[in-house]
Amino acid sequence: MSARSQTRRDPAQSGGVEIQLPWWAIALPAVAFAALLLLVLNPVDAHAAAGDPVLTDLLERIQAMILRAAP
């Protein structure tokens, strides 16, 4: 004699899927959001680094190398 197994006909009534996240999956975005919020509220601390224009110098060197290599 076989026993009948109970099957759920409507998966929506089962309560859904449980997803467990590690602690850092919640903590890291919260810390990043708080840091960005503090920078927006106090923009004095968010100044750009002073010094030589490194990016401009690099682009000029690349341009000079390309122009030398062109026939």
PDB file of N, CA, C and O in Angstrom, residues 22-60:
ATOM      1  N   PRO A  22      25.618  37.377   3.626  1.00  0.00           N
ATOM      2  CA  PRO A  22      26.652  37.538   4.654  1.00  0.00           C
ATOM      3  C   PRO A  22      26.580  38.944   5.257  1.00  0.00           C
ATOM      4  O   PRO A  22      26.031  39.868   4.658  1.00  0.00           O
ATOM      5  N   TRP A  23      27.177  39.119   6.430  1.00  0.00           N
ATOM      6  CA  TRP A  23      27.079  40.400   7.125  1.00  0.00           C
ATOM      7  C   TRP A  23      27.701  41.531   6.330  1.00  0.00           C
ATOM      8  O   TRP A  23      27.215  42.664   6.342  1.00  0.00           O
ATOM      9  N   TRP A  24      28.767  41.254   5.580  1.00  0.00           N
ATOM     10  CA  TRP A  24      29.460  42.316   4.869  1.00  0.00           C
ATOM     11  C   TRP A  24      28.679  42.764   3.635  1.00  0.00           C
ATOM     12  O   TRP A  24      28.916  43.848   3.115  1.00  0.00           O
ATOM     13  N   ALA A  25      27.753  41.958   3.155  1.00  0.00           N
ATOM     14  CA  ALA A  25      26.942  42.356   1.998  1.00  0.00           C
ATOM     15  C   ALA A  25      25.991  43.492   2.361  1.00  0.00           C
ATOM     16  O   ALA A  25      25.535  44.222   1.482  1.00  0.00           O
ATOM     17  N   ILE A  26      25.703  43.651   3.630  1.00  0.00           N
ATOM     18  CA  ILE A  26      24.880  44.763   4.094  1.00  0.00           C
ATOM     19  C   ILE A  26      25.754  45.885   4.646  1.00  0.00           C
ATOM     20  O   ILE A  26      25.499  47.070   4.425  1.00  0.00           O
ATOM     21  N   ALA A  27      26.829  45.514   5.340  1.00  0.00           N
ATOM     22  CA  ALA A  27      27.660  46.512   6.014  1.00  0.00           C
ATOM     23  C   ALA A  27      28.447  47.381   5.039  1.00  0.00           C
ATOM     24  O   ALA A  27      28.532  48.598   5.220  1.00  0.00           O
ATOM     25  N   LEU A  28      29.043  46.795   4.005  1.00  0.00           N
ATOM     26  CA  LEU A  28      29.877  47.576   3.091  1.00  0.00           C
ATOM     27  C   LEU A  28      29.092  48.643   2.325  1.00  0.00           C
ATOM     28  O   LEU A  28      29.539  49.791   2.255  1.00  0.00           O
ATOM     29  N   PRO A  29      27.948  48.329   1.740  1.00  0.00           N
ATOM     30  CA  PRO A  29      27.194  49.410   1.080  1.00  0.00           C
ATOM     31  C   PRO A  29      26.726  50.483   2.063  1.00  0.00           C
ATOM     32  O   PRO A  29      26.689  51.657   1.715  1.00  0.00           O
ATOM     33  N   ALA A  30      26.407  50.079   3.291  1.00  0.00           N
ATOM     34  CA  ALA A  30      25.977  51.066   4.276  1.00  0.00           C
ATOM     35  C   ALA A  30      27.128  51.998   4.654  1.00  0.00           C
ATOM     36  O   ALA A  30      26.941  53.216   4.778  1.00  0.00           O
ATOM     37  N   VAL A  31      28.322  51.455   4.812  1.00  0.00           N
ATOM     38  CA  VAL A  31      29.491  52.280   5.135  1.00  0.00           C
ATOM     39  C   VAL A  31      29.829  53.201   3.967  1.00  0.00           C
ATOM     40  O   VAL A  31      30.135  54.392   4.156  1.00  0.00           O
ATOM     41  N   ALA A  32      29.771  52.687   2.739  1.00  0.00           N
ATOM     42  CA  ALA A  32      30.052  53.520   1.563  1.00  0.00           C
ATOM     43  C   ALA A  32      29.027  54.647   1.434  1.00  0.00           C
ATOM     44  O   ALA A  32      29.384  55.793   1.137  1.00  0.00           O
ATOM     45  N   PHE A  33      27.767  54.336   1.689  1.00  0.00           N
ATOM     46  CA  PHE A  33      26.726  55.362   1.626  1.00  0.00           C
ATOM     47  C   PHE A  33      26.960  56.431   2.681  1.00  0.00           C
ATOM     48  O   PHE A  33      26.847  57.631   2.406  1.00  0.00           O
ATOM     49  N   ALA A  34      27.317  56.015   3.891  1.00  0.00           N
ATOM     50  CA  ALA A  34      27.568  56.980   4.959  1.00  0.00           C
ATOM     51  C   ALA A  34      28.768  57.864   4.626  1.00  0.00           C
ATOM     52  O   ALA A  34      28.739  59.077   4.866  1.00  0.00           O
ATOM     53  N   ALA A  35      29.826  57.276   4.053  1.00  0.00           N
ATOM     54  CA  ALA A  35      31.005  58.068   3.697  1.00  0.00           C
ATOM     55  C   ALA A  35      30.669  59.090   2.612  1.00  0.00           C
ATOM     56  O   ALA A  35      31.087  60.258   2.692  1.00  0.00           O
ATOM     57  N   LEU A  36      29.932  58.683   1.599  1.00  0.00           N
ATOM     58  CA  LEU A  36      29.547  59.624   0.539  1.00  0.00           C
ATOM     59  C   LEU A  36      28.617  60.710   1.066  1.00  0.00           C
ATOM     60  O   LEU A  36      28.705  61.869   0.655  1.00  0.00           O
ATOM     61  N   LEU A  37      27.728  60.334   1.978  1.00  0.00           N
ATOM     62  CA  LEU A  37      26.832  61.321   2.574  1.00  0.00           C
ATOM     63  C   LEU A  37      27.613  62.347   3.378  1.00  0.00           C
ATOM     64  O   LEU A  37      27.336  63.548   3.316  1.00  0.00           O
ATOM     65  N   LEU A  38      28.634  61.894   4.114  1.00  0.00           N
ATOM     66  CA  LEU A  38      29.472  62.829   4.859  1.00  0.00           C
ATOM     67  C   LEU A  38      30.251  63.759   3.933  1.00  0.00           C
ATOM     68  O   LEU A  38      30.435  64.938   4.234  1.00  0.00           O
ATOM     69  N   LEU A  39      30.709  63.246   2.796  1.00  0.00           N
ATOM     70  CA  LEU A  39      31.420  64.097   1.839  1.00  0.00           C
ATOM     71  C   LEU A  39      30.499  65.146   1.230  1.00  0.00           C
ATOM     72  O   LEU A  39      30.916  66.276   0.972  1.00  0.00           O
ATOM     73  N   VAL A  40      29.253  64.780   1.001  1.00  0.00           N
ATOM     74  CA  VAL A  40      28.305  65.738   0.446  1.00  0.00           C
ATOM     75  C   VAL A  40      27.967  66.802   1.483  1.00  0.00           C
ATOM     76  O   VAL A  40      27.862  67.993   1.167  1.00  0.00           O
ATOM     77  N   LEU A  41      27.827  66.399   2.730  1.00  0.00           N
ATOM     78  CA  LEU A  41      27.461  67.349   3.772  1.00  0.00           C
ATOM     79  C   LEU A  41      28.626  68.256   4.162  1.00  0.00           C
ATOM     80  O   LEU A  41      28.416  69.385   4.588  1.00  0.00           O
ATOM     81  N   ASN A  42      29.867  67.759   4.021  1.00  0.00           N
ATOM     82  CA  ASN A  42      31.037  68.543   4.383  1.00  0.00           C
ATOM     83  C   ASN A  42      32.031  68.504   3.225  1.00  0.00           C
ATOM     84  O   ASN A  42      33.015  67.787   3.268  1.00  0.00           O
ATOM     85  N   PRO A  43      31.817  69.296   2.169  1.00  0.00           N
ATOM     86  CA  PRO A  43      32.671  69.216   0.984  1.00  0.00           C
ATOM     87  C   PRO A  43      34.080  69.765   1.187  1.00  0.00           C
ATOM     88  O   PRO A  43      34.918  69.631   0.306  1.00  0.00           O
ATOM     89  N   VAL A  44      34.394  70.363   2.327  1.00  0.00           N
ATOM     90  CA  VAL A  44      35.745  70.874   2.574  1.00  0.00           C
ATOM     91  C   VAL A  44      36.741  69.722   2.582  1.00  0.00           C
ATOM     92  O   VAL A  44      37.880  69.862   2.129  1.00  0.00           O
ATOM     93  N   ASP A  45      36.336  68.570   3.098  1.00  0.00           N
ATOM     94  CA  ASP A  45      37.224  67.413   3.170  1.00  0.00           C
ATOM     95  C   ASP A  45      37.405  66.729   1.827  1.00  0.00           C
ATOM     96  O   ASP A  45      38.272  65.876   1.685  1.00  0.00           O
ATOM     97  N   ALA A  46      36.620  67.069   0.833  1.00  0.00           N
ATOM     98  CA  ALA A  46      36.650  66.382  -0.454  1.00  0.00           C
ATOM     99  C   ALA A  46      37.389  67.187  -1.509  1.00  0.00           C
ATOM    100  O   ALA A  46      36.936  67.329  -2.631  1.00  0.00           O
ATOM    101  N   HIS A  47      38.542  67.716  -1.178  1.00  0.00           N
ATOM    102  CA  HIS A  47      39.298  68.510  -2.141  1.00  0.00           C
ATOM    103  C   HIS A  47      40.163  67.602  -3.016  1.00  0.00           C
ATOM    104  O   HIS A  47      40.550  66.511  -2.619  1.00  0.00           O
ATOM    105  N   ALA A  48      40.464  68.082  -4.185  1.00  0.00           N
ATOM    106  CA  ALA A  48      41.292  67.314  -5.120  1.00  0.00           C
ATOM    107  C   ALA A  48      42.753  67.389  -4.686  1.00  0.00           C
ATOM    108  O   ALA A  48      43.179  68.339  -4.036  1.00  0.00           O
ATOM    109  N   ALA A  49      43.508  66.401  -5.080  1.00  0.00           N
ATOM    110  CA  ALA A  49      44.927  66.371  -4.735  1.00  0.00           C
ATOM    111  C   ALA A  49      45.668  67.436  -5.538  1.00  0.00           C
ATOM    112  O   ALA A  49      45.490  67.577  -6.750  1.00  0.00           O
ATOM    113  N   ALA A  50      46.496  68.185  -4.863  1.00  0.00           N
ATOM    114  CA  ALA A  50      47.279  69.228  -5.531  1.00  0.00           C
ATOM    115  C   ALA A  50      48.588  68.628  -6.032  1.00  0.00           C
ATOM    116  O   ALA A  50      49.065  67.633  -5.531  1.00  0.00           O
ATOM    117  N   GLY A  51      49.156  69.237  -7.038  1.00  0.00           N
ATOM    118  CA  GLY A  51      50.426  68.751  -7.558  1.00  0.00           C
ATOM    119  C   GLY A  51      50.510  68.957  -9.053  1.00  0.00           C
ATOM    120  O   GLY A  51      49.751  69.715  -9.650  1.00  0.00           O
ATOM    121  N   ASP A  52      51.478  68.285  -9.665  1.00  0.00           N
ATOM    122  CA  ASP A  52      51.671  68.395 -11.107  1.00  0.00           C
ATOM    123  C   ASP A  52      50.509  67.749 -11.853  1.00  0.00           C
ATOM    124  O   ASP A  52      49.976  66.731 -11.422  1.00  0.00           O
ATOM    125  N   PRO A  53      50.155  68.298 -12.986  1.00  0.00           N
ATOM    126  CA  PRO A  53      49.089  67.674 -13.782  1.00  0.00           C
ATOM    127  C   PRO A  53      49.607  66.403 -14.462  1.00  0.00           C
ATOM    128  O   PRO A  53      50.069  66.428 -15.604  1.00  0.00           O
ATOM    129  N   VAL A  54      49.570  65.316 -13.755  1.00  0.00           N
ATOM    130  CA  VAL A  54      50.149  64.063 -14.227  1.00  0.00           C
ATOM    131  C   VAL A  54      49.420  63.550 -15.461  1.00  0.00           C
ATOM    132  O   VAL A  54      50.051  63.097 -16.424  1.00  0.00           O
ATOM    133  N   LEU A  55      48.107  63.654 -15.456  1.00  0.00           N
ATOM    134  CA  LEU A  55      47.337  63.143 -16.587  1.00  0.00           C
ATOM    135  C   LEU A  55      47.637  63.926 -17.857  1.00  0.00           C
ATOM    136  O   LEU A  55      47.816  63.339 -18.932  1.00  0.00           O
ATOM    137  N   THR A  56      47.751  65.239 -17.753  1.00  0.00           N
ATOM    138  CA  THR A  56      48.064  66.058 -18.928  1.00  0.00           C
ATOM    139  C   THR A  56      49.450  65.721 -19.467  1.00  0.00           C
ATOM    140  O   THR A  56      49.646  65.594 -20.686  1.00  0.00           O
ATOM    141  N   ASP A  57      50.411  65.551 -18.564  1.00  0.00           N
ATOM    142  CA  ASP A  57      51.770  65.196 -18.973  1.00  0.00           C
ATOM    143  C   ASP A  57      51.791  63.837 -19.664  1.00  0.00           C
ATOM    144  O   ASP A  57      52.456  63.655 -20.690  1.00  0.00           O
ATOM    145  N   LEU A  58      51.064  62.888 -19.124  1.00  0.00           N
ATOM    146  CA  LEU A  58      51.007  61.554 -19.720  1.00  0.00           C
ATOM    147  C   LEU A  58      50.397  61.598 -21.124  1.00  0.00           C
ATOM    148  O   LEU A  58      50.920  60.986 -22.057  1.00  0.00           O
ATOM    149  N   LEU A  59      49.311  62.331 -21.278  1.00  0.00           N
ATOM    150  CA  LEU A  59      48.675  62.429 -22.596  1.00  0.00           C
ATOM    151  C   LEU A  59      49.589  63.127 -23.609  1.00  0.00           C
ATOM    152  O   LEU A  59      49.619  62.751 -24.790  1.00  0.00           O
ATOM    153  N   GLU A  60      50.331  64.132 -23.170  1.00  0.00           N
ATOM    154  CA  GLU A  60      51.265  64.797 -24.081  1.00  0.00           C
ATOM    155  C   GLU A  60      52.375  63.857 -24.522  1.00  0.00           C
ATOM    156  O   GLU A  60      52.780  63.859 -25.686  1.00  0.00           O
TER     157      GLU A  60
END
